[in-house]
Amino acid sequence: MQNKQTIEEISVELLKQPFLKSKVRSVFGKKRFEASILNFISEMIIIQDLDGRILFSNRPLANKTGYSCDEMEGKHCYAILRGLTQRCPDCPVQKSIHAGKIIEDTWTSPLDGTFYHVKCIPVRNKTGQIVHVVKILREQTFATNSVELSPGDTKNIIESLPDLILVINSKGVFKSAHANKKDQLLLPPIDIIGKHVSDILSPELAQMTIFFISKVLETGQLQTYCYRMNPSRNDRFFEARMLPNGPDHVVAIIRDITDQKNKQPEYNDQENKFHELADILPQTVFETDFSGYVTYTNNHGHVALGYSKNEIENGLNVFDLIIPEYINTAREKISQVLAGKDVSPQEFILRKKDGSLFPVLVYIKSILKNHRPVGVRGILADISRQKQTEKELIRSKEKAEESDRLKSSFLANMSHEIRTPLNGILGLAELLKDEDILIDDKREYINIINERGNYLLSIINDMIDVSKLEAGQLDLLPEEIYLSDFLKDFCNSIESEIIQKGKSSIRLIRNFSITVNTPIKTDKLRLRQILYNLVSNSIKYTLAGYIEIACRMLDDETIEFSVSDTGIGISTDKHTLIFERFRQADDGYTRKFGGTGLGLAISKQLVELMGGRISLESTPNEGSRFSFTSAKNISIGEKNNIQDMEKANKIHNWEGQTILIVEDDYSSFRFLEAVLKRTKATILHAVDGEDAIEICKTHPAIDLVLMDIQLPKVDGYTVTKKIKEFRKNLPVVAQTAHALEEDRTKSLKAGCDDYISKPINKNELLIILDKYLS
């Protein structure tokens, strides 16, 4: 309460000041002048204790300094207004306290160069002791109604000034010029007035002048800057103060400060030490004058910018190094620093002497001499590597996010593709347990289970093919075939599939321009796999219309196959994407039509392995045409399929021979047992590795071991090695769900005589076992 009363008492004292009294009464009439009213006047008000701490400040002061009234309370005014750590030597508050009376003074704000009239009023208590001081800061204006000057008086005042005074409009045209000395102007006034600044001044100085004209008219505030001119190679330094003069004119008051500049020593001991330290830094250290001309760079700066020391420090301006897009930002930052403000580091793009560009982060501070800013000092940190690292991190992040998205999408899709047929298989298998099931229903259920099981097997085979292709372990097995017979059989199977899938609205067109008796040498299974992947997609994505399978000879050595349809089509931006693994044209299609997104990726790699190329032409809602080429004759390995077929169809009779099946999964054992019982062989069963070793030791009549690799207790590799130690010539055939080439090699190295991958094809199993039992 005491503080509030004190402020109100002070407010009454303030009301006695003539320039406030009239203003307040004109706005508020005879209402009581309370402390809150101080926020509504334009003057900045500070109430301080005898030590200079702020007890109260009004809103105009807060707006000017950027501090809130609460933040300023308890702080010294020199910290808020000047950024100092100790009291000003000519503090008007202390003068008012010591004199015991009102003290008036002038002050220039280092924040923006604004001139203020300062009035300090001592406030006494009832016993007459000074307890507080009120400081009132009122902005000085260059025109006032309190004093009227005749034109003659104004002219005499202007002519007595030692400064060069110019009036320039917003477009940069000189409207008037006054010089106290003849040599102050580059040209006589008559040759200057009406000319544009670019006609009189150097390009750099003209650009600087235009910049500050627009800044003055935009902000309505005084702007101070310095520049250097070099008439006849005799450097002259000038300080310019520019202030608004109406809505579209400025007044520039220019003073020659060359003498002051020359009186300063070029270097002092501190500067020498600073330069010595700067020369060992790995960043560019620089200094400029008010106009931006470089006065110093360290050794690293010469290398980084590509200029010699003389080239840099004899006429090079920092604005010559900055690309045009950043120049205005640079001028703004330098202007703020010279006005006493702190600025945050800023990124710029600089141009070296050879024209190459590089990014930098710039830190700058003003250079003070005799408490006045005379230039700028800063550091240029080359951030090229940082920018490159940022780009690489962004690319890596995007790639990782895309990979993660594809992984999640693939896993979700695979889960759907596997669980859906499994749901049917397990459900129908459960129904087959019903003793009352009809024979026709039983056959239908078995057919569905078989079809869904084959579909699951195709998914597994696709995954294996992808792994083999990626590892470079998939080999083509060419054989001689007649292409016309191959295509006829393939198309017949496709027609059956179209009917089976209930798509009778699709018509299959055969378009073959190839000689019936033309033999080719190719991998029949892989060629069928490529064509089937393309045709199955056409069946999947075509609701009605046709599917055309075509084949022609491009030349004597190259065949072209194509599959066209009238399906949903694929947008151009997805033509490359669909050949990537786990990718499809649209997630919506994935959910609607199904599929793993592997078929086209595998087909592309198989085509390339066969020496060809695959391509796509497609229009959304009209259809697609996939085409691929293949060499007429592929000469990689041989495969005698006729002999294999004969072995598969052979009736095997292994009566009197004993086979040990090592398998911990009961359903897998029952399948193998059922297949081998037809051969009349004696079947033994071991559920783990230790059991298998013991049976082999106690049953010398065993003729072959069918060894599962993944077993409890002891793995199949180890079991095979131990068996071979005491039964060296006993054939061991590895059976495993691991189907990569490296797994086959590992099995053979462990001592296995042969290898078959799960899920096991019964014909393939019989062909392999026949080699050791017949």
PDB file of C-alpha atoms in Angstrom, residues 421-640:
ATOM      1  CA  PRO A 421      -5.640 -69.539 -46.901  1.00  0.00           C
ATOM      2  CA  LEU A 422      -4.589 -71.022 -43.538  1.00  0.00           C
ATOM      3  CA  ASN A 423      -8.012 -70.112 -42.177  1.00  0.00           C
ATOM      4  CA  GLY A 424      -9.604 -72.151 -44.966  1.00  0.00           C
ATOM      5  CA  ILE A 425      -7.162 -75.057 -44.637  1.00  0.00           C
ATOM      6  CA  LEU A 426      -7.510 -75.383 -40.849  1.00  0.00           C
ATOM      7  CA  GLY A 427     -11.260 -74.846 -40.936  1.00  0.00           C
ATOM      8  CA  LEU A 428     -11.873 -77.433 -43.636  1.00  0.00           C
ATOM      9  CA  ALA A 429      -9.457 -79.867 -41.986  1.00  0.00           C
ATOM     10  CA  GLU A 430     -11.562 -79.572 -38.835  1.00  0.00           C
ATOM     11  CA  LEU A 431     -14.719 -80.312 -40.846  1.00  0.00           C
ATOM     12  CA  LEU A 432     -13.090 -83.437 -42.340  1.00  0.00           C
ATOM     13  CA  LYS A 433     -13.105 -84.941 -38.823  1.00  0.00           C
ATOM     14  CA  ASP A 434     -16.893 -85.134 -39.002  1.00  0.00           C
ATOM     15  CA  GLU A 435     -17.880 -88.767 -39.622  1.00  0.00           C
ATOM     16  CA  ASP A 436     -21.160 -87.759 -41.269  1.00  0.00           C
ATOM     17  CA  ILE A 437     -19.503 -85.665 -44.011  1.00  0.00           C
ATOM     18  CA  LEU A 438     -20.694 -86.441 -47.529  1.00  0.00           C
ATOM     19  CA  ILE A 439     -18.214 -87.884 -50.039  1.00  0.00           C
ATOM     20  CA  ASP A 440     -18.727 -84.984 -52.472  1.00  0.00           C
ATOM     21  CA  ASP A 441     -18.180 -82.419 -49.715  1.00  0.00           C
ATOM     22  CA  LYS A 442     -15.102 -84.311 -48.559  1.00  0.00           C
ATOM     23  CA  ARG A 443     -13.603 -84.227 -52.046  1.00  0.00           C
ATOM     24  CA  GLU A 444     -14.395 -80.510 -52.386  1.00  0.00           C
ATOM     25  CA  TYR A 445     -12.765 -79.752 -49.019  1.00  0.00           C
ATOM     26  CA  ILE A 446      -9.665 -81.760 -49.954  1.00  0.00           C
ATOM     27  CA  ASN A 447      -9.399 -79.959 -53.293  1.00  0.00           C
ATOM     28  CA  ILE A 448      -9.675 -76.581 -51.559  1.00  0.00           C
ATOM     29  CA  ILE A 449      -7.067 -77.570 -48.967  1.00  0.00           C
ATOM     30  CA  ASN A 450      -4.761 -78.707 -51.747  1.00  0.00           C
ATOM     31  CA  GLU A 451      -5.308 -75.495 -53.775  1.00  0.00           C
ATOM     32  CA  ARG A 452      -4.798 -73.246 -50.738  1.00  0.00           C
ATOM     33  CA  GLY A 453      -1.736 -75.225 -49.718  1.00  0.00           C
ATOM     34  CA  ASN A 454      -0.226 -74.766 -53.158  1.00  0.00           C
ATOM     35  CA  TYR A 455      -0.907 -71.044 -52.880  1.00  0.00           C
ATOM     36  CA  LEU A 456       0.979 -70.911 -49.572  1.00  0.00           C
ATOM     37  CA  LEU A 457       3.799 -72.855 -51.197  1.00  0.00           C
ATOM     38  CA  SER A 458       3.946 -70.288 -54.033  1.00  0.00           C
ATOM     39  CA  ILE A 459       4.366 -67.513 -51.469  1.00  0.00           C
ATOM     40  CA  ILE A 460       7.240 -69.383 -49.829  1.00  0.00           C
ATOM     41  CA  ASN A 461       8.816 -70.088 -53.218  1.00  0.00           C
ATOM     42  CA  ASP A 462       8.596 -66.380 -54.093  1.00  0.00           C
ATOM     43  CA  MET A 463      10.396 -65.476 -50.870  1.00  0.00           C
ATOM     44  CA  ILE A 464      13.084 -68.064 -51.593  1.00  0.00           C
ATOM     45  CA  ASP A 465      13.490 -66.805 -55.162  1.00  0.00           C
ATOM     46  CA  VAL A 466      13.882 -63.233 -53.922  1.00  0.00           C
ATOM     47  CA  SER A 467      16.588 -64.324 -51.477  1.00  0.00           C
ATOM     48  CA  LYS A 468      18.415 -66.362 -54.126  1.00  0.00           C
ATOM     49  CA  LEU A 469      18.255 -63.577 -56.695  1.00  0.00           C
ATOM     50  CA  GLU A 470      19.513 -61.027 -54.185  1.00  0.00           C
ATOM     51  CA  ALA A 471      22.397 -63.318 -53.199  1.00  0.00           C
ATOM     52  CA  GLY A 472      23.178 -64.149 -56.849  1.00  0.00           C
ATOM     53  CA  GLN A 473      22.615 -67.839 -56.151  1.00  0.00           C
ATOM     54  CA  LEU A 474      19.776 -68.586 -58.577  1.00  0.00           C
ATOM     55  CA  ASP A 475      21.010 -70.550 -61.604  1.00  0.00           C
ATOM     56  CA  LEU A 476      19.113 -71.056 -64.856  1.00  0.00           C
ATOM     57  CA  LEU A 477      18.736 -74.645 -66.057  1.00  0.00           C
ATOM     58  CA  PRO A 478      18.229 -74.487 -69.836  1.00  0.00           C
ATOM     59  CA  GLU A 479      16.738 -77.276 -71.927  1.00  0.00           C
ATOM     60  CA  GLU A 480      15.671 -77.506 -75.564  1.00  0.00           C
ATOM     61  CA  ILE A 481      11.923 -77.032 -76.066  1.00  0.00           C
ATOM     62  CA  TYR A 482       9.525 -76.276 -78.908  1.00  0.00           C
ATOM     63  CA  LEU A 483       8.105 -72.852 -78.127  1.00  0.00           C
ATOM     64  CA  SER A 484       4.781 -73.420 -79.918  1.00  0.00           C
ATOM     65  CA  ASP A 485       4.066 -76.524 -77.806  1.00  0.00           C
ATOM     66  CA  PHE A 486       5.107 -74.713 -74.648  1.00  0.00           C
ATOM     67  CA  LEU A 487       2.785 -71.756 -75.387  1.00  0.00           C
ATOM     68  CA  LYS A 488      -0.104 -74.034 -76.314  1.00  0.00           C
ATOM     69  CA  ASP A 489       0.108 -75.929 -73.025  1.00  0.00           C
ATOM     70  CA  PHE A 490       0.539 -72.690 -71.063  1.00  0.00           C
ATOM     71  CA  CYS A 491      -2.493 -71.009 -72.643  1.00  0.00           C
ATOM     72  CA  ASN A 492      -4.666 -74.117 -72.086  1.00  0.00           C
ATOM     73  CA  SER A 493      -3.808 -74.008 -68.371  1.00  0.00           C
ATOM     74  CA  ILE A 494      -4.568 -70.259 -68.228  1.00  0.00           C
ATOM     75  CA  GLU A 495      -7.988 -70.777 -69.848  1.00  0.00           C
ATOM     76  CA  SER A 496      -8.768 -73.382 -67.201  1.00  0.00           C
ATOM     77  CA  GLU A 497      -7.694 -70.991 -64.453  1.00  0.00           C
ATOM     78  CA  ILE A 498      -9.872 -68.172 -65.844  1.00  0.00           C
ATOM     79  CA  ILE A 499     -12.904 -70.494 -65.727  1.00  0.00           C
ATOM     80  CA  GLN A 500     -11.956 -71.821 -62.283  1.00  0.00           C
ATOM     81  CA  LYS A 501     -11.760 -68.257 -60.893  1.00  0.00           C
ATOM     82  CA  GLY A 502     -15.213 -67.449 -62.253  1.00  0.00           C
ATOM     83  CA  LYS A 503     -14.061 -64.804 -64.721  1.00  0.00           C
ATOM     84  CA  SER A 504     -15.987 -65.985 -67.770  1.00  0.00           C
ATOM     85  CA  SER A 505     -16.293 -62.316 -68.863  1.00  0.00           C
ATOM     86  CA  ILE A 506     -12.578 -62.396 -69.827  1.00  0.00           C
ATOM     87  CA  ARG A 507     -11.589 -63.695 -73.270  1.00  0.00           C
ATOM     88  CA  LEU A 508      -8.081 -65.148 -73.841  1.00  0.00           C
ATOM     89  CA  ILE A 509      -6.460 -64.154 -77.155  1.00  0.00           C
ATOM     90  CA  ARG A 510      -3.454 -66.066 -78.548  1.00  0.00           C
ATOM     91  CA  ASN A 511      -1.211 -64.124 -80.922  1.00  0.00           C
ATOM     92  CA  PHE A 512       1.872 -66.136 -81.903  1.00  0.00           C
ATOM     93  CA  SER A 513       3.916 -65.269 -85.007  1.00  0.00           C
ATOM     94  CA  ILE A 514       6.519 -67.971 -84.520  1.00  0.00           C
ATOM     95  CA  THR A 515       7.267 -71.153 -86.519  1.00  0.00           C
ATOM     96  CA  VAL A 516       5.741 -74.279 -84.999  1.00  0.00           C
ATOM     97  CA  ASN A 517       8.921 -76.318 -85.361  1.00  0.00           C
ATOM     98  CA  THR A 518      11.231 -73.618 -83.970  1.00  0.00           C
ATOM     99  CA  PRO A 519      13.274 -75.121 -81.092  1.00  0.00           C
ATOM    100  CA  ILE A 520      14.759 -72.817 -78.430  1.00  0.00           C
ATOM    101  CA  LYS A 521      17.005 -73.449 -75.465  1.00  0.00           C
ATOM    102  CA  THR A 522      15.715 -71.847 -72.274  1.00  0.00           C
ATOM    103  CA  ASP A 523      14.812 -72.495 -68.654  1.00  0.00           C
ATOM    104  CA  LYS A 524      11.286 -73.778 -69.167  1.00  0.00           C
ATOM    105  CA  LEU A 525      10.236 -73.465 -65.521  1.00  0.00           C
ATOM    106  CA  ARG A 526      11.508 -69.876 -65.157  1.00  0.00           C
ATOM    107  CA  LEU A 527       9.969 -68.809 -68.485  1.00  0.00           C
ATOM    108  CA  ARG A 528       6.651 -70.231 -67.348  1.00  0.00           C
ATOM    109  CA  GLN A 529       7.072 -68.475 -63.979  1.00  0.00           C
ATOM    110  CA  ILE A 530       7.574 -65.070 -65.670  1.00  0.00           C
ATOM    111  CA  LEU A 531       4.593 -65.521 -67.999  1.00  0.00           C
ATOM    112  CA  TYR A 532       2.408 -66.816 -65.193  1.00  0.00           C
ATOM    113  CA  ASN A 533       3.234 -63.845 -62.942  1.00  0.00           C
ATOM    114  CA  LEU A 534       2.225 -61.442 -65.712  1.00  0.00           C
ATOM    115  CA  VAL A 535      -0.924 -63.317 -66.728  1.00  0.00           C
ATOM    116  CA  SER A 536      -2.084 -63.911 -63.142  1.00  0.00           C
ATOM    117  CA  ASN A 537      -1.859 -60.153 -62.557  1.00  0.00           C
ATOM    118  CA  SER A 538      -3.961 -59.567 -65.671  1.00  0.00           C
ATOM    119  CA  ILE A 539      -6.570 -62.050 -64.439  1.00  0.00           C
ATOM    120  CA  LYS A 540      -6.546 -60.417 -61.013  1.00  0.00           C
ATOM    121  CA  TYR A 541      -6.933 -56.818 -62.208  1.00  0.00           C
ATOM    122  CA  THR A 542      -9.216 -57.370 -65.245  1.00  0.00           C
ATOM    123  CA  LEU A 543     -12.948 -57.453 -64.560  1.00  0.00           C
ATOM    124  CA  ALA A 544     -14.086 -57.889 -68.183  1.00  0.00           C
ATOM    125  CA  GLY A 545     -12.694 -57.754 -71.724  1.00  0.00           C
ATOM    126  CA  TYR A 546      -9.686 -59.723 -72.874  1.00  0.00           C
ATOM    127  CA  ILE A 547      -6.173 -60.901 -72.057  1.00  0.00           C
ATOM    128  CA  GLU A 548      -3.794 -61.321 -74.987  1.00  0.00           C
ATOM    129  CA  ILE A 549      -0.679 -63.511 -74.844  1.00  0.00           C
ATOM    130  CA  ALA A 550       1.679 -62.756 -77.763  1.00  0.00           C
ATOM    131  CA  CYS A 551       5.062 -64.006 -78.940  1.00  0.00           C
ATOM    132  CA  ARG A 552       7.279 -63.033 -81.872  1.00  0.00           C
ATOM    133  CA  MET A 553      10.896 -63.166 -83.027  1.00  0.00           C
ATOM    134  CA  LEU A 554      12.540 -59.719 -82.933  1.00  0.00           C
ATOM    135  CA  ASP A 555      15.602 -61.042 -84.740  1.00  0.00           C
ATOM    136  CA  ASP A 556      17.429 -64.336 -85.192  1.00  0.00           C
ATOM    137  CA  GLU A 557      18.560 -64.410 -81.560  1.00  0.00           C
ATOM    138  CA  THR A 558      15.866 -62.534 -79.603  1.00  0.00           C
ATOM    139  CA  ILE A 559      12.279 -63.472 -78.692  1.00  0.00           C
ATOM    140  CA  GLU A 560       9.664 -61.018 -77.395  1.00  0.00           C
ATOM    141  CA  PHE A 561       6.761 -62.126 -75.184  1.00  0.00           C
ATOM    142  CA  SER A 562       3.906 -59.817 -74.185  1.00  0.00           C
ATOM    143  CA  VAL A 563       0.778 -59.929 -72.026  1.00  0.00           C
ATOM    144  CA  SER A 564      -1.922 -57.296 -72.661  1.00  0.00           C
ATOM    145  CA  ASP A 565      -5.237 -56.763 -70.883  1.00  0.00           C
ATOM    146  CA  THR A 566      -8.222 -54.432 -70.532  1.00  0.00           C
ATOM    147  CA  GLY A 567      -7.821 -54.139 -66.757  1.00  0.00           C
ATOM    148  CA  ILE A 568      -7.678 -51.223 -64.348  1.00  0.00           C
ATOM    149  CA  GLY A 569      -4.358 -49.940 -65.701  1.00  0.00           C
ATOM    150  CA  ILE A 570      -1.461 -48.319 -63.883  1.00  0.00           C
ATOM    151  CA  SER A 571      -0.662 -44.592 -63.624  1.00  0.00           C
ATOM    152  CA  THR A 572       2.612 -43.445 -65.205  1.00  0.00           C
ATOM    153  CA  ASP A 573       4.228 -42.451 -61.891  1.00  0.00           C
ATOM    154  CA  LYS A 574       3.885 -46.063 -60.671  1.00  0.00           C
ATOM    155  CA  HIS A 575       5.479 -47.770 -63.704  1.00  0.00           C
ATOM    156  CA  THR A 576       8.887 -48.061 -62.027  1.00  0.00           C
ATOM    157  CA  LEU A 577       7.589 -48.589 -58.492  1.00  0.00           C
ATOM    158  CA  ILE A 578       5.681 -51.828 -59.224  1.00  0.00           C
ATOM    159  CA  PHE A 579       8.904 -53.636 -60.188  1.00  0.00           C
ATOM    160  CA  GLU A 580      10.296 -53.038 -56.682  1.00  0.00           C
ATOM    161  CA  ARG A 581       9.973 -55.739 -54.065  1.00  0.00           C
ATOM    162  CA  PHE A 582       6.918 -55.620 -51.784  1.00  0.00           C
ATOM    163  CA  ARG A 583       5.443 -52.736 -53.815  1.00  0.00           C
ATOM    164  CA  GLN A 584       2.164 -52.543 -55.689  1.00  0.00           C
ATOM    165  CA  ALA A 585       0.513 -49.756 -57.638  1.00  0.00           C
ATOM    166  CA  ASP A 586      -1.826 -48.768 -54.836  1.00  0.00           C
ATOM    167  CA  ASP A 587      -2.496 -49.836 -51.267  1.00  0.00           C
ATOM    168  CA  GLY A 588      -6.191 -49.784 -52.069  1.00  0.00           C
ATOM    169  CA  TYR A 589      -5.651 -52.367 -54.822  1.00  0.00           C
ATOM    170  CA  THR A 590      -3.558 -54.416 -52.433  1.00  0.00           C
ATOM    171  CA  ARG A 591      -6.450 -54.693 -50.007  1.00  0.00           C
ATOM    172  CA  LYS A 592      -8.974 -55.332 -52.767  1.00  0.00           C
ATOM    173  CA  PHE A 593      -7.064 -57.743 -55.003  1.00  0.00           C
ATOM    174  CA  GLY A 594      -4.474 -59.321 -52.684  1.00  0.00           C
ATOM    175  CA  GLY A 595      -0.948 -60.414 -53.522  1.00  0.00           C
ATOM    176  CA  THR A 596       2.499 -60.139 -51.939  1.00  0.00           C
ATOM    177  CA  GLY A 597       4.003 -57.592 -54.320  1.00  0.00           C
ATOM    178  CA  LEU A 598       6.849 -59.971 -55.223  1.00  0.00           C
ATOM    179  CA  GLY A 599       5.790 -61.386 -58.599  1.00  0.00           C
ATOM    180  CA  LEU A 600       6.824 -58.479 -60.828  1.00  0.00           C
ATOM    181  CA  ALA A 601      10.078 -57.917 -58.917  1.00  0.00           C
ATOM    182  CA  ILE A 602      11.021 -61.587 -59.385  1.00  0.00           C
ATOM    183  CA  SER A 603       9.960 -61.507 -63.052  1.00  0.00           C
ATOM    184  CA  LYS A 604      12.116 -58.451 -63.743  1.00  0.00           C
ATOM    185  CA  GLN A 605      15.202 -60.073 -62.217  1.00  0.00           C
ATOM    186  CA  LEU A 606      14.592 -63.386 -63.994  1.00  0.00           C
ATOM    187  CA  VAL A 607      14.190 -61.597 -67.353  1.00  0.00           C
ATOM    188  CA  GLU A 608      17.475 -59.775 -66.813  1.00  0.00           C
ATOM    189  CA  LEU A 609      19.127 -63.089 -65.831  1.00  0.00           C
ATOM    190  CA  MET A 610      17.936 -64.479 -69.170  1.00  0.00           C
ATOM    191  CA  GLY A 611      19.593 -61.587 -71.023  1.00  0.00           C
ATOM    192  CA  GLY A 612      16.412 -59.593 -71.660  1.00  0.00           C
ATOM    193  CA  ARG A 613      14.502 -56.501 -70.519  1.00  0.00           C
ATOM    194  CA  ILE A 614      10.956 -56.029 -69.265  1.00  0.00           C
ATOM    195  CA  SER A 615       8.812 -52.960 -69.999  1.00  0.00           C
ATOM    196  CA  LEU A 616       5.327 -51.624 -69.363  1.00  0.00           C
ATOM    197  CA  GLU A 617       2.794 -49.538 -71.269  1.00  0.00           C
ATOM    198  CA  SER A 618      -0.367 -48.679 -69.376  1.00  0.00           C
ATOM    199  CA  THR A 619      -3.223 -46.193 -69.129  1.00  0.00           C
ATOM    200  CA  PRO A 620      -5.479 -46.056 -66.044  1.00  0.00           C
ATOM    201  CA  ASN A 621      -8.956 -47.546 -66.660  1.00  0.00           C
ATOM    202  CA  GLU A 622      -7.936 -48.723 -70.139  1.00  0.00           C
ATOM    203  CA  GLY A 623      -5.470 -51.549 -69.592  1.00  0.00           C
ATOM    204  CA  SER A 624      -1.814 -52.577 -69.535  1.00  0.00           C
ATOM    205  CA  ARG A 625       0.772 -54.259 -71.757  1.00  0.00           C
ATOM    206  CA  PHE A 626       3.793 -55.978 -70.217  1.00  0.00           C
ATOM    207  CA  SER A 627       6.462 -57.139 -72.630  1.00  0.00           C
ATOM    208  CA  PHE A 628       9.834 -58.805 -72.116  1.00  0.00           C
ATOM    209  CA  THR A 629      12.622 -60.172 -74.271  1.00  0.00           C
ATOM    210  CA  SER A 630      14.764 -63.274 -73.914  1.00  0.00           C
ATOM    211  CA  ALA A 631      17.689 -64.791 -75.751  1.00  0.00           C
ATOM    212  CA  LYS A 632      16.654 -67.602 -78.076  1.00  0.00           C
ATOM    213  CA  ASN A 633      19.338 -69.870 -76.704  1.00  0.00           C
ATOM    214  CA  ILE A 634      20.518 -69.783 -73.073  1.00  0.00           C
ATOM    215  CA  SER A 635      23.646 -71.823 -72.397  1.00  0.00           C
ATOM    216  CA  ILE A 636      23.931 -72.092 -68.623  1.00  0.00           C
ATOM    217  CA  GLY A 637      24.055 -75.671 -67.303  1.00  0.00           C
ATOM    218  CA  GLU A 638      22.022 -78.624 -68.496  1.00  0.00           C
ATOM    219  CA  LYS A 639      19.021 -80.492 -67.163  1.00  0.00           C
ATOM    220  CA  ASN A 640      17.686 -83.824 -68.424  1.00  0.00           C
TER     221      ASN A 640
END
